[in-house]
Short mmCIF file of C-alpha atoms and ligand atoms in Angstrom, two decimals:
data_model
loop_
_atom_site.label_atom_id
_atom_site.label_comp_id
_atom_site.label_asym_id
_atom_site.label_seq_id
_atom_site.Cartn_x
_atom_site.Cartn_y
_atom_site.Cartn_z
CA MET A 1 0.03 -0.04 -0.03
CA LYS A 2 1.39 3.41 -0.99
CA THR A 3 0.87 6.23 1.54
CA PRO A 4 1.36 9.73 0.20
CA PHE A 5 3.92 12.06 1.78
CA LEU A 6 2.44 14.65 4.11
CA PRO A 7 2.59 18.15 2.42
CA ALA A 8 5.11 19.34 4.99
CA VAL A 9 7.29 16.35 4.26
CA ALA A 10 7.16 16.86 0.53
CA GLU A 11 8.04 20.45 1.03
CA PHE A 12 10.97 19.62 3.27
CA LEU A 13 12.36 17.16 0.73
CA LYS A 14 11.74 19.47 -2.18
CA ALA A 15 14.25 21.98 -0.76
CA SER A 16 16.92 19.43 -1.86
CA PRO A 17 19.92 19.84 -1.60
CA LEU A 18 19.24 20.24 2.15
CA PRO A 19 21.91 22.43 3.67
CA HIS A 20 23.69 22.21 6.99
CA PHE A 21 22.36 24.25 9.89
CA ILE A 22 24.99 26.66 11.20
CA ASN A 23 24.57 29.75 13.37
CA GLY A 24 20.84 29.76 13.14
CA ARG A 25 20.67 29.52 9.38
CA ARG A 26 20.40 26.95 6.67
CA HIS A 27 23.97 26.84 5.43
CA PRO A 28 24.86 25.46 2.01
CA GLY A 29 28.46 24.55 1.53
CA GLY A 30 30.65 21.67 0.44
CA ALA A 31 29.63 18.97 -1.94
CA THR A 32 26.24 17.26 -1.94
CA ARG A 33 25.30 13.53 -1.61
CA ALA A 34 22.15 11.56 -2.09
CA VAL A 35 20.10 10.17 0.83
CA ILE A 36 18.64 6.88 -0.29
CA ASN A 37 15.14 5.54 0.40
CA PRO A 38 15.69 2.00 1.81
CA VAL A 39 12.35 0.94 0.49
CA ASP A 40 13.27 1.11 -3.24
CA GLY A 41 16.79 2.53 -3.50
CA SER A 42 15.53 5.81 -4.94
CA VAL A 43 16.95 9.22 -3.97
CA LEU A 44 14.95 10.85 -1.14
CA ALA A 45 16.88 14.13 -1.24
CA GLU A 46 20.36 15.49 -1.82
CA VAL A 47 22.08 16.77 1.30
CA ALA A 48 25.05 19.06 1.82
CA TYR A 49 28.21 17.11 2.54
CA GLY A 50 30.60 19.08 4.65
CA SER A 51 34.27 19.17 5.54
CA GLU A 52 36.60 20.83 8.03
CA THR A 53 35.48 24.18 6.72
CA GLU A 54 31.84 23.76 7.82
CA VAL A 55 33.03 22.17 11.13
CA ASN A 56 35.12 25.19 11.83
CA GLN A 57 32.24 27.54 11.05
CA ALA A 58 29.83 25.49 13.26
CA VAL A 59 32.21 25.38 16.18
CA THR A 60 32.96 29.04 16.00
CA ALA A 61 29.18 29.80 15.96
CA ALA A 62 28.69 27.50 18.95
CA GLN A 63 31.59 29.06 20.83
CA ASN A 64 30.20 32.58 20.21
CA ALA A 65 26.72 31.60 21.33
CA PHE A 66 27.96 29.88 24.53
CA PRO A 67 28.45 32.73 27.00
CA ALA A 68 24.93 34.15 26.58
CA TRP A 69 23.28 30.70 26.56
CA ALA A 70 25.15 29.57 29.66
CA ALA A 71 24.32 32.81 31.47
CA ARG A 72 20.49 32.40 30.84
CA PRO A 73 18.66 31.26 33.97
CA ALA A 74 18.00 27.45 33.82
CA VAL A 75 14.27 28.20 33.80
CA GLU A 76 14.60 30.11 30.54
CA ARG A 77 16.40 27.25 28.82
CA SER A 78 13.75 24.91 30.20
CA ILE A 79 10.97 27.06 28.78
CA LEU A 80 12.55 27.01 25.34
CA LEU A 81 13.00 23.23 25.56
CA HIS A 82 9.34 22.75 26.47
CA ARG A 83 8.40 25.02 23.61
CA LEU A 84 10.36 22.82 21.21
CA ALA A 85 8.64 19.72 22.70
CA GLU A 86 5.32 21.35 22.12
CA ARG A 87 6.10 22.19 18.57
CA MET A 88 7.29 18.64 17.93
CA GLU A 89 4.04 17.28 19.36
CA LYS A 90 2.17 19.38 16.80
CA GLU A 91 4.47 18.07 14.04
CA ALA A 92 4.63 14.56 15.25
CA ALA A 93 3.09 13.12 12.11
CA VAL A 94 5.61 14.86 9.94
CA LEU A 95 8.60 13.80 12.06
CA ALA A 96 7.27 10.19 12.12
CA GLN A 97 7.05 10.16 8.31
CA ILE A 98 10.55 11.68 7.83
CA GLU A 99 12.04 9.13 10.23
CA SER A 100 10.29 6.23 8.60
CA LEU A 101 11.33 7.34 5.12
CA ASP A 102 14.95 7.91 6.05
CA VAL A 103 15.61 4.71 8.01
CA GLY A 104 12.96 2.45 6.53
CA LYS A 105 11.19 2.00 9.90
CA ALA A 106 7.61 0.90 10.23
CA ILE A 107 5.47 4.00 10.52
CA THR A 108 3.57 2.47 13.53
CA ALA A 109 6.88 2.34 15.30
CA THR A 110 7.95 5.89 14.55
CA GLU A 111 4.48 7.13 15.50
CA GLY A 112 4.09 5.03 18.55
CA PHE A 113 7.69 4.97 19.86
CA ASP A 114 10.49 7.02 18.21
CA ILE A 115 8.79 10.38 18.05
CA PRO A 116 6.79 10.43 21.32
CA PHE A 117 9.67 8.88 23.31
CA GLY A 118 12.18 11.41 21.92
CA ILE A 119 9.78 14.32 22.86
CA ALA A 120 9.45 12.91 26.36
CA CYS A 121 13.26 13.16 26.63
CA ILE A 122 13.00 16.94 26.10
CA ARG A 123 10.33 17.31 28.78
CA TYR A 124 12.32 15.17 31.23
CA PHE A 125 15.57 17.21 30.92
CA ALA A 126 13.77 20.48 30.72
CA ASP A 127 12.22 19.83 34.08
CA LEU A 128 15.47 18.42 35.54
CA ALA A 129 17.29 21.66 34.59
CA THR A 130 14.98 23.69 36.84
CA GLN A 131 15.49 21.30 39.83
CA ALA A 132 19.16 20.59 39.48
CA GLN A 133 21.74 21.57 42.16
CA TYR A 134 24.19 23.98 40.52
CA ASP A 135 25.86 24.83 43.91
CA MET A 136 26.45 22.26 46.56
CA PRO A 137 27.64 23.54 49.94
CA LEU A 138 30.32 21.45 51.66
CA ALA A 139 30.40 21.08 55.43
CA ILE A 140 34.11 21.48 56.13
CA LYS A 141 35.69 22.80 59.34
CA ASN A 142 36.91 26.40 59.06
CA ILE A 143 36.35 26.67 55.30
CA GLU A 144 33.38 28.20 53.51
CA ALA A 145 33.25 25.83 50.57
CA ARG A 146 31.02 24.68 47.74
CA VAL A 147 30.97 22.75 44.55
CA HIS A 148 29.89 25.02 41.74
CA ARG A 149 28.64 23.33 38.54
CA ALA A 150 29.02 25.08 35.21
CA PRO A 151 28.57 24.01 31.62
CA TYR A 152 31.63 23.03 29.54
CA GLY A 153 31.10 25.15 26.39
CA VAL A 154 30.94 23.65 22.92
CA CYS A 155 29.98 19.93 22.96
CA GLY A 156 30.45 17.73 19.92
CA PHE A 157 28.04 14.88 19.04
CA ILE A 158 28.37 12.11 16.49
CA PHE A 159 25.43 9.76 15.84
CA PRO A 160 24.72 6.49 13.99
CA TRP A 161 21.81 5.76 11.63
CA ASN A 162 19.52 3.41 13.54
CA PHE A 163 17.57 5.82 15.74
CA PRO A 164 18.47 9.25 14.39
CA PHE A 165 15.71 11.17 16.19
CA ASP A 166 15.86 9.52 19.63
CA LEU A 167 19.59 9.32 19.81
CA LEU A 168 19.91 12.94 18.80
CA LEU A 169 17.67 14.00 21.62
CA TRP A 170 19.11 11.62 24.21
CA GLY A 171 22.43 13.23 23.40
CA ILE A 172 21.98 16.89 22.91
CA ILE A 173 19.05 17.74 25.15
CA PRO A 174 20.89 17.18 28.57
CA ALA A 175 23.83 19.17 27.16
CA LEU A 176 21.62 22.09 26.08
CA ALA A 177 19.56 22.03 29.26
CA ALA A 178 22.78 22.33 31.29
CA GLY A 179 23.83 25.40 29.25
CA ASN A 180 26.22 24.02 26.70
CA THR A 181 26.02 24.72 22.98
CA VAL A 182 26.21 21.85 20.46
CA VAL A 183 27.71 20.86 17.07
CA VAL A 184 26.03 17.71 15.74
CA LYS A 185 27.22 15.32 13.01
CA PRO A 186 24.39 13.02 12.18
CA SER A 187 24.95 9.77 10.24
CA GLU A 188 25.48 10.67 6.59
CA VAL A 189 23.06 7.75 5.88
CA THR A 190 20.14 9.24 7.85
CA PRO A 191 20.51 13.07 8.40
CA LEU A 192 16.94 14.13 7.64
CA SER A 193 15.20 14.35 11.05
CA THR A 194 18.26 16.01 12.60
CA LEU A 195 18.14 18.77 10.04
CA TYR A 196 14.40 19.16 10.52
CA VAL A 197 14.88 19.38 14.34
CA ALA A 198 17.57 22.09 14.03
CA GLN A 199 15.22 24.17 11.97
CA LEU A 200 12.39 23.66 14.44
CA ALA A 201 14.61 24.60 17.39
CA SER A 202 15.56 27.88 15.57
CA GLU A 203 11.89 28.57 14.92
CA CYS A 204 11.09 28.06 18.56
CA GLY A 205 13.52 30.72 19.61
CA PHE A 206 16.83 28.99 20.31
CA PRO A 207 19.46 31.63 19.66
CA ALA A 208 21.67 31.37 16.68
CA GLY A 209 24.71 29.10 17.25
CA VAL A 210 23.23 27.12 20.14
CA VAL A 211 22.30 24.17 17.91
CA ASN A 212 24.45 23.46 14.74
CA VAL A 213 24.32 20.58 12.42
CA VAL A 214 27.01 19.58 9.87
CA VAL A 215 26.32 16.66 7.58
CA GLY A 216 29.09 14.56 6.23
CA ASP A 217 31.12 11.38 6.69
CA GLY A 218 33.41 10.35 9.55
CA ALA A 219 36.65 11.42 7.96
CA GLY A 220 35.45 14.68 6.51
CA VAL A 221 33.25 15.95 9.44
CA GLY A 222 33.47 13.55 12.42
CA ALA A 223 37.26 13.58 12.70
CA PRO A 224 37.76 17.34 12.49
CA LEU A 225 34.94 17.88 15.00
CA THR A 226 36.54 15.48 17.52
CA ALA A 227 39.92 17.07 17.03
CA HIS A 228 38.71 20.75 17.14
CA PRO A 229 40.45 22.63 20.00
CA LEU A 230 37.32 24.58 21.03
CA VAL A 231 35.24 21.42 21.52
CA ARG A 232 35.18 20.76 25.24
CA ARG A 233 33.56 17.40 25.30
CA MET A 234 32.54 14.73 22.84
CA SER A 235 29.70 12.29 22.82
CA PHE A 236 29.68 9.46 20.28
CA THR A 237 27.12 6.80 19.60
CA GLY A 238 28.13 4.11 17.05
CA SER A 239 30.31 1.11 16.55
CA SER A 240 33.02 0.00 19.05
CA GLU A 241 35.62 0.28 16.33
CA VAL A 242 34.97 3.95 15.58
CA GLY A 243 34.30 4.64 19.30
CA ARG A 244 37.76 3.51 20.08
CA LYS A 245 39.18 6.06 17.61
CA ILE A 246 37.08 8.90 19.08
CA GLY A 247 38.19 7.82 22.62
CA GLU A 248 41.84 7.87 21.49
CA VAL A 249 41.66 11.41 20.10
CA CYS A 250 39.80 12.67 23.17
CA GLY A 251 42.35 10.98 25.40
CA ARG A 252 45.12 12.79 23.62
CA ARG A 253 43.24 16.07 23.95
CA LEU A 254 42.34 15.40 27.59
CA ILE A 255 38.63 16.04 27.09
CA PRO A 256 35.85 13.85 28.39
CA SER A 257 34.11 11.48 25.88
CA LYS A 258 30.85 9.66 26.35
CA LEU A 259 30.88 6.53 24.22
CA GLU A 260 27.72 4.54 23.52
CA LEU A 261 28.86 1.59 21.45
CA GLY A 262 27.96 -1.75 19.94
CA GLY A 263 26.54 -4.82 21.66
CA LYS A 264 25.67 -8.45 21.42
CA GLY A 265 22.77 -8.73 23.90
CA ALA A 266 21.88 -12.12 25.39
CA ALA A 267 18.58 -13.41 26.65
CA VAL A 268 18.91 -16.24 29.17
CA VAL A 269 15.69 -18.24 29.26
CA PHE A 270 15.20 -20.67 32.12
CA ASP A 271 12.91 -23.74 31.90
CA ASP A 272 10.23 -22.18 34.19
CA ALA A 273 9.73 -19.15 31.84
CA ASP A 274 6.47 -18.67 29.98
CA VAL A 275 7.68 -20.11 26.69
CA ALA A 276 4.95 -18.75 24.44
CA SER A 277 5.26 -15.22 25.72
CA THR A 278 9.06 -15.28 25.79
CA ALA A 279 9.28 -16.61 22.22
CA LYS A 280 6.96 -13.84 21.02
CA GLN A 281 8.82 -11.11 22.80
CA LEU A 282 12.20 -12.24 21.66
CA ALA A 283 11.02 -12.54 18.11
CA GLY A 284 9.69 -9.03 18.47
CA ALA A 285 13.08 -7.84 19.94
CA ILE A 286 14.81 -8.91 16.59
CA THR A 287 12.23 -7.50 14.24
CA PHE A 288 11.84 -4.19 16.04
CA ASN A 289 13.65 -1.67 13.84
CA THR A 290 14.49 -4.61 11.65
CA GLY A 291 16.94 -5.76 14.30
CA GLN A 292 19.12 -2.66 13.93
CA VAL A 293 19.14 -2.09 17.65
CA CYS A 294 22.43 -1.98 19.61
CA CYS A 295 21.05 -3.52 22.78
CA THR A 296 18.56 -6.06 21.43
CA ALA A 297 18.63 -9.83 22.24
CA THR A 298 20.74 -11.50 19.54
CA ARG A 299 22.01 -14.47 21.57
CA TRP A 300 19.34 -16.59 23.03
CA ILE A 301 20.77 -18.76 25.69
CA VAL A 302 17.94 -21.28 26.35
CA HIS A 303 17.54 -24.13 28.80
CA GLU A 304 17.72 -27.53 27.08
CA LYS A 305 14.27 -28.60 28.44
CA ILE A 306 12.49 -25.83 26.55
CA PHE A 307 14.96 -25.21 23.76
CA ASP A 308 13.00 -26.90 20.90
CA SER A 309 9.67 -25.55 21.91
CA LEU A 310 10.98 -21.91 22.30
CA ALA A 311 12.88 -22.12 18.94
CA GLN A 312 9.87 -23.44 17.06
CA GLN A 313 7.43 -20.87 18.48
CA ALA A 314 9.78 -18.00 17.80
CA ALA A 315 10.24 -19.22 14.26
CA GLU A 316 6.46 -19.28 13.77
CA THR A 317 6.09 -15.68 15.03
CA LEU A 318 8.97 -14.61 12.78
CA LYS A 319 7.48 -16.28 9.74
CA ALA A 320 4.20 -14.42 10.30
CA THR A 321 5.88 -11.01 10.65
CA LYS A 322 4.65 -8.71 7.84
CA ILE A 323 7.61 -7.31 5.97
CA GLY A 324 6.79 -4.22 3.97
CA VAL A 325 7.23 -0.57 3.09
CA GLY A 326 7.87 1.64 6.13
CA LEU A 327 5.00 4.00 5.40
CA ASP A 328 2.42 1.14 5.15
CA PRO A 329 0.56 1.05 8.44
CA GLU A 330 0.23 -2.76 8.03
CA THR A 331 4.00 -3.23 7.99
CA GLN A 332 5.60 -4.84 11.06
CA MET A 333 9.15 -4.83 9.78
CA GLY A 334 10.62 -2.53 7.18
CA PRO A 335 13.77 -2.90 5.10
CA VAL A 336 17.23 -2.47 6.58
CA VAL A 337 18.79 0.88 6.10
CA SER A 338 21.09 0.31 3.08
CA ALA A 339 22.46 -2.17 0.55
CA THR A 340 25.63 -2.34 2.65
CA GLN A 341 23.65 -3.38 5.75
CA ARG A 342 21.61 -5.98 3.80
CA ASP A 343 24.84 -7.49 2.33
CA ARG A 344 26.45 -7.57 5.79
CA ILE A 345 23.49 -9.41 7.24
CA LEU A 346 23.32 -11.96 4.42
CA GLY A 347 27.13 -12.38 4.69
CA TYR A 348 26.88 -13.35 8.37
CA LEU A 349 24.06 -15.88 7.49
CA SER A 350 26.37 -17.53 5.00
CA ARG A 351 29.41 -17.48 7.31
CA GLY A 352 27.33 -18.83 10.28
CA LYS A 353 26.05 -21.77 8.17
CA ALA A 354 29.57 -22.41 6.80
CA GLU A 355 30.83 -22.70 10.39
CA GLY A 356 28.25 -25.45 10.98
CA ALA A 357 25.31 -23.73 12.67
CA ASP A 358 21.96 -25.49 12.63
CA VAL A 359 19.33 -23.55 10.65
CA VAL A 360 16.19 -23.06 12.83
CA LEU A 361 14.67 -20.51 10.34
CA ASP A 362 16.43 -19.70 7.11
CA GLY A 363 16.79 -16.07 5.96
CA GLY A 364 17.72 -14.31 2.69
CA PRO A 365 16.54 -11.38 0.71
CA ALA A 366 12.74 -10.76 0.96
CA GLU A 367 10.50 -9.74 -1.94
CA VAL A 368 7.98 -7.04 -1.25
CA ARG A 369 5.25 -6.19 -3.74
CA ASP A 370 5.39 -2.54 -5.04
CA ALA A 371 8.87 -2.06 -3.64
CA LYS A 372 11.39 -3.25 -6.18
CA GLY A 373 14.96 -2.48 -5.29
CA GLY A 374 14.45 -2.25 -1.62
CA PHE A 375 16.77 -3.57 1.07
CA PHE A 376 14.51 -6.21 2.57
CA VAL A 377 15.67 -9.32 4.38
CA LYS A 378 13.86 -12.19 6.04
CA PRO A 379 14.46 -12.78 9.76
CA TRP A 380 16.56 -15.82 10.56
CA LEU A 381 17.55 -18.03 13.50
CA LEU A 382 20.66 -20.17 13.76
CA ALA A 383 21.70 -22.45 16.56
CA GLY A 384 24.67 -24.39 17.91
CA SER A 385 28.10 -23.67 19.38
CA PRO A 386 28.59 -20.28 21.04
CA GLU A 387 31.90 -20.10 19.16
CA ASN A 388 30.02 -19.55 15.79
CA VAL A 389 30.76 -16.15 14.26
CA CYS A 390 27.00 -15.25 14.43
CA CYS A 391 27.09 -15.69 18.15
CA ARG A 392 30.21 -13.69 18.68
CA GLU A 393 29.94 -10.65 16.42
CA GLU A 394 27.37 -7.89 16.15
CA ILE A 395 25.22 -8.41 13.00
CA PHE A 396 22.67 -5.61 13.34
CA GLY A 397 19.76 -7.22 11.51
CA PRO A 398 16.71 -9.35 12.22
CA ALA A 399 18.73 -12.38 13.35
CA ALA A 400 19.38 -14.33 16.50
CA TYR A 401 21.62 -17.22 17.47
CA LEU A 402 20.42 -19.86 19.94
CA VAL A 403 22.60 -21.80 22.40
CA LYS A 404 21.53 -24.62 24.78
CA PHE A 405 22.44 -24.55 28.39
CA ARG A 406 22.02 -27.03 31.31
CA ASP A 407 22.56 -25.02 34.49
CA GLU A 408 22.76 -21.48 35.74
CA ALA A 409 26.56 -21.33 35.99
CA GLU A 410 26.91 -22.47 32.33
CA ALA A 411 24.45 -19.78 31.14
CA VAL A 412 26.26 -17.04 32.99
CA GLU A 413 29.62 -18.23 31.51
CA ILE A 414 28.27 -18.18 27.97
CA VAL A 415 26.86 -14.65 28.25
CA ASN A 416 29.98 -13.25 29.89
CA ARG A 417 32.31 -14.90 27.32
CA LEU A 418 32.14 -11.83 25.05
CA ASP A 419 33.76 -8.53 25.65
CA TYR A 420 30.58 -6.60 24.78
CA GLY A 421 28.67 -5.32 27.76
CA LEU A 422 25.56 -3.48 26.69
CA ALA A 423 22.27 -5.27 27.61
CA ASN A 424 20.91 -8.71 28.51
CA SER A 425 17.72 -10.22 29.90
CA VAL A 426 16.89 -13.07 32.23
CA TRP A 427 13.59 -14.92 31.74
CA SER A 428 12.24 -16.90 34.70
CA THR A 429 9.21 -17.00 36.99
CA ASP A 430 11.63 -17.48 39.87
CA LEU A 431 12.39 -13.81 40.51
CA ALA A 432 15.05 -14.51 43.13
CA ARG A 433 16.97 -16.49 40.51
CA ALA A 434 16.30 -13.97 37.72
CA ASN A 435 17.74 -11.16 39.96
CA ARG A 436 20.71 -13.34 41.06
CA VAL A 437 21.65 -14.13 37.48
CA ALA A 438 20.99 -10.48 36.32
CA GLU A 439 23.60 -9.35 38.94
CA ARG A 440 26.17 -11.78 37.58
CA LEU A 441 25.88 -10.68 33.91
CA VAL A 442 28.51 -8.16 32.95
CA ALA A 443 26.68 -5.35 31.17
CA GLY A 444 25.33 -1.88 31.75
CA ASN A 445 21.71 -3.09 31.60
CA ASN A 446 20.17 -6.45 32.61
CA TRP A 447 16.46 -6.66 32.37
CA VAL A 448 14.07 -9.26 33.87
CA ASN A 449 11.26 -10.94 31.81
CA ALA A 450 11.50 -8.29 29.09
CA HIS A 451 14.12 -7.00 26.62
CA ASN A 452 14.73 -3.36 25.62
CA VAL A 453 13.37 -1.60 28.70
CA PHE A 454 13.72 2.19 28.46
CA ALA A 455 12.46 5.01 30.60
CA TYR A 456 13.70 8.47 31.60
CA GLY A 457 15.24 8.23 35.05
CA LEU A 458 16.49 4.62 34.21
CA PRO A 459 20.17 4.96 33.33
CA TYR A 460 21.15 3.32 30.06
CA GLY A 461 24.78 2.71 28.95
CA GLY A 462 27.37 0.07 28.29
CA VAL A 463 30.59 -1.29 29.79
CA ASN A 464 33.80 -2.78 28.30
CA ARG A 465 33.48 -2.81 24.51
CA SER A 466 29.93 -1.39 24.67
CA GLY A 467 30.72 1.99 26.13
CA LEU A 468 32.37 4.32 28.51
CA GLY A 469 31.62 7.66 30.10
CA GLY A 470 28.34 7.68 31.91
CA GLY A 471 25.49 6.56 29.69
CA VAL A 472 22.18 8.39 28.94
CA ASN A 473 18.64 9.07 30.17
CA SER A 474 19.19 9.82 33.85
CA PRO A 475 20.02 12.72 36.24
CA ALA A 476 23.68 11.63 36.04
CA THR A 477 23.53 12.35 32.23
CA PHE A 478 22.52 15.87 32.98
CA TYR A 479 25.32 16.35 35.52
CA ASP A 480 27.83 14.84 33.05
CA TYR A 481 27.40 18.06 31.02
CA LEU A 482 28.35 20.26 33.92
CA ARG A 483 31.94 20.56 35.14
CA ASP A 484 32.65 20.77 38.87
CA ALA A 485 34.61 23.60 40.38
CA THR A 486 35.24 23.93 44.12
CA ILE A 487 35.12 27.41 45.50
CA ALA A 488 36.62 27.72 48.98
CA ARG A 489 37.44 30.41 51.46
CA PRO A 490 39.36 29.77 54.73
CA LEU A 491 37.52 31.23 57.68
CA ALA A 492 40.28 31.30 60.23
P1 NAD B 501 29.61 3.75 12.87
O1 NAD B 501 30.52 3.71 14.04
O2 NAD B 501 30.09 3.28 11.57
O3 NAD B 501 29.24 5.33 12.55
C1 NAD B 501 28.76 6.13 13.59
C2 NAD B 501 29.07 7.57 13.28
O4 NAD B 501 30.46 7.80 13.33
C3 NAD B 501 28.59 8.01 11.85
O5 NAD B 501 28.06 9.31 11.97
C4 NAD B 501 29.91 8.06 11.10
O6 NAD B 501 29.90 8.94 10.04
C5 NAD B 501 30.88 8.53 12.21
N1 NAD B 501 32.30 8.15 12.01
C6 NAD B 501 32.86 7.13 11.22
N2 NAD B 501 34.16 7.20 11.26
C7 NAD B 501 34.54 8.27 12.04
C8 NAD B 501 35.76 8.85 12.45
N3 NAD B 501 36.96 8.27 12.15
N4 NAD B 501 35.75 9.91 13.21
C9 NAD B 501 34.57 10.47 13.60
N5 NAD B 501 33.34 9.99 13.22
C10 NAD B 501 33.29 8.88 12.42
O7 NAD B 501 28.13 3.10 13.32
P2 NAD B 501 26.93 2.99 12.42
O8 NAD B 501 27.08 1.93 11.46
O9 NAD B 501 26.43 4.39 11.99
O10 NAD B 501 25.87 2.53 13.56
C11 NAD B 501 25.76 1.20 14.00
C12 NAD B 501 26.55 1.01 15.30
O11 NAD B 501 26.09 1.87 16.28
C13 NAD B 501 26.38 -0.40 15.93
O12 NAD B 501 27.58 -0.89 16.30
C14 NAD B 501 25.49 -0.14 17.11
O13 NAD B 501 25.48 -1.10 18.10
C15 NAD B 501 25.88 1.17 17.58
N6 NAD B 501 24.89 1.89 18.35
C16 NAD B 501 25.08 1.98 19.70
C17 NAD B 501 24.10 2.55 20.54
C18 NAD B 501 24.21 2.68 22.06
O14 NAD B 501 23.41 3.36 22.68
N7 NAD B 501 25.18 1.95 22.66
C19 NAD B 501 22.97 3.07 19.92
C20 NAD B 501 22.77 2.92 18.55
C21 NAD B 501 23.74 2.40 17.75
#
């Protein structure tokens, strides 16, 4: 079914080539590149493709805007953020369509999750900014002392392509609420919603230079942004490989970096779990956003007694999943984001089989009527040894690898075998056991009887190869964007 573009979406795309957003203005500059529609491989729009020149302009604008933005009372920044949230609520349908078109996501997901959940982030940090403690008195004998908290200055942000809208807001909103100015490099694959948000922020009254967006690739824009001497902190969301490079540069520059990286999440399913419900939820975890979710459950560590039954029920759910065009409201799973991503997923399927995995549900390219040339893949399940490549490496597609276990200690050992540490889940009706096992899994987030649990106030982040530097979505995230200074006066 073909859904027409909303007039505001058509108008936005018609302004192609879409420029950067620097110093409160749409800013052409540099070369241009096509943004591809994952549904059929057609060109959605051309976008500006920047370089060090645009990075320098954006950082200078952010540096110039910083003193006045930081000096504003927190309540004024909060009011502006709430105004932006209100405007986004009015434009939610437009944002949902842009996000669906750019990433290929099912429109029901962008309408029901991405857009409202991103807007809730703005409300959360806007309120937090008015309640935060910017000065903390210290009780020290003979010294009048306090910790004073102040924003850093220009903060750089680099994002991946899988949740452009939500990750943008999870990143920049706490920084802005705390009084920093920002320069954003969205993924070159999915820059559209970020450019739209920057324009909205400006229309809502954010001063010029507070929010800047430079589109381009890692080498041309990401690297000069990370290395820029006026950037006081960096936040990066993306692969562990690129995260390590960003961390190295920030380490040399002695600036803090927040790294939200890749994962290979496990679901440990005990024999007392509700098999039907668990199978359905795990199948849903790998079809949500077509499996392009850093924290999702891609290793299913299942007790031998229920292994066959869970595998078969999950396979049935996956077979029944409706694959289709993102904008079709009937679609449950859209295409993956690009031809590169499709080839990567299919490559892993071949390698996994070649290494001897059992095929529980076979995958491959999927055909979708009315969408020739799209990057559609069928979900798949492999099983066998945890040493298989598909159980060790991040695939980032609608795929999971099943491993049998006999006892609790073995399950914990299999999960902790990898150096990733983003998110796992434990499934059991014995909550004492579920909590005990959750405590032993090495990851930033371990959920019980659910996978992908997100809320504002619930910290989210990774450890080891999955991340460093504080995570997102909690009061601690807000305080990460304030630097501490002690101010002390001896009394005697
Ligand atoms: P990626 O690491 O290839 O790219 C991420 C961003 O880094 C892009 O904007 C890219 O242009 C930029 N980049 C690339 N090389 C760079 C360099 N040398 N210097 C500066 N910037 C550079 O990741 P991706 O393919 O866009 O996204 C998928 C990855 O993101 C997966 O590994 C996934 O697990 C991870 N991810 C993690 C989280 C989290 O919260 N932990 C969330 C979403 C995605």
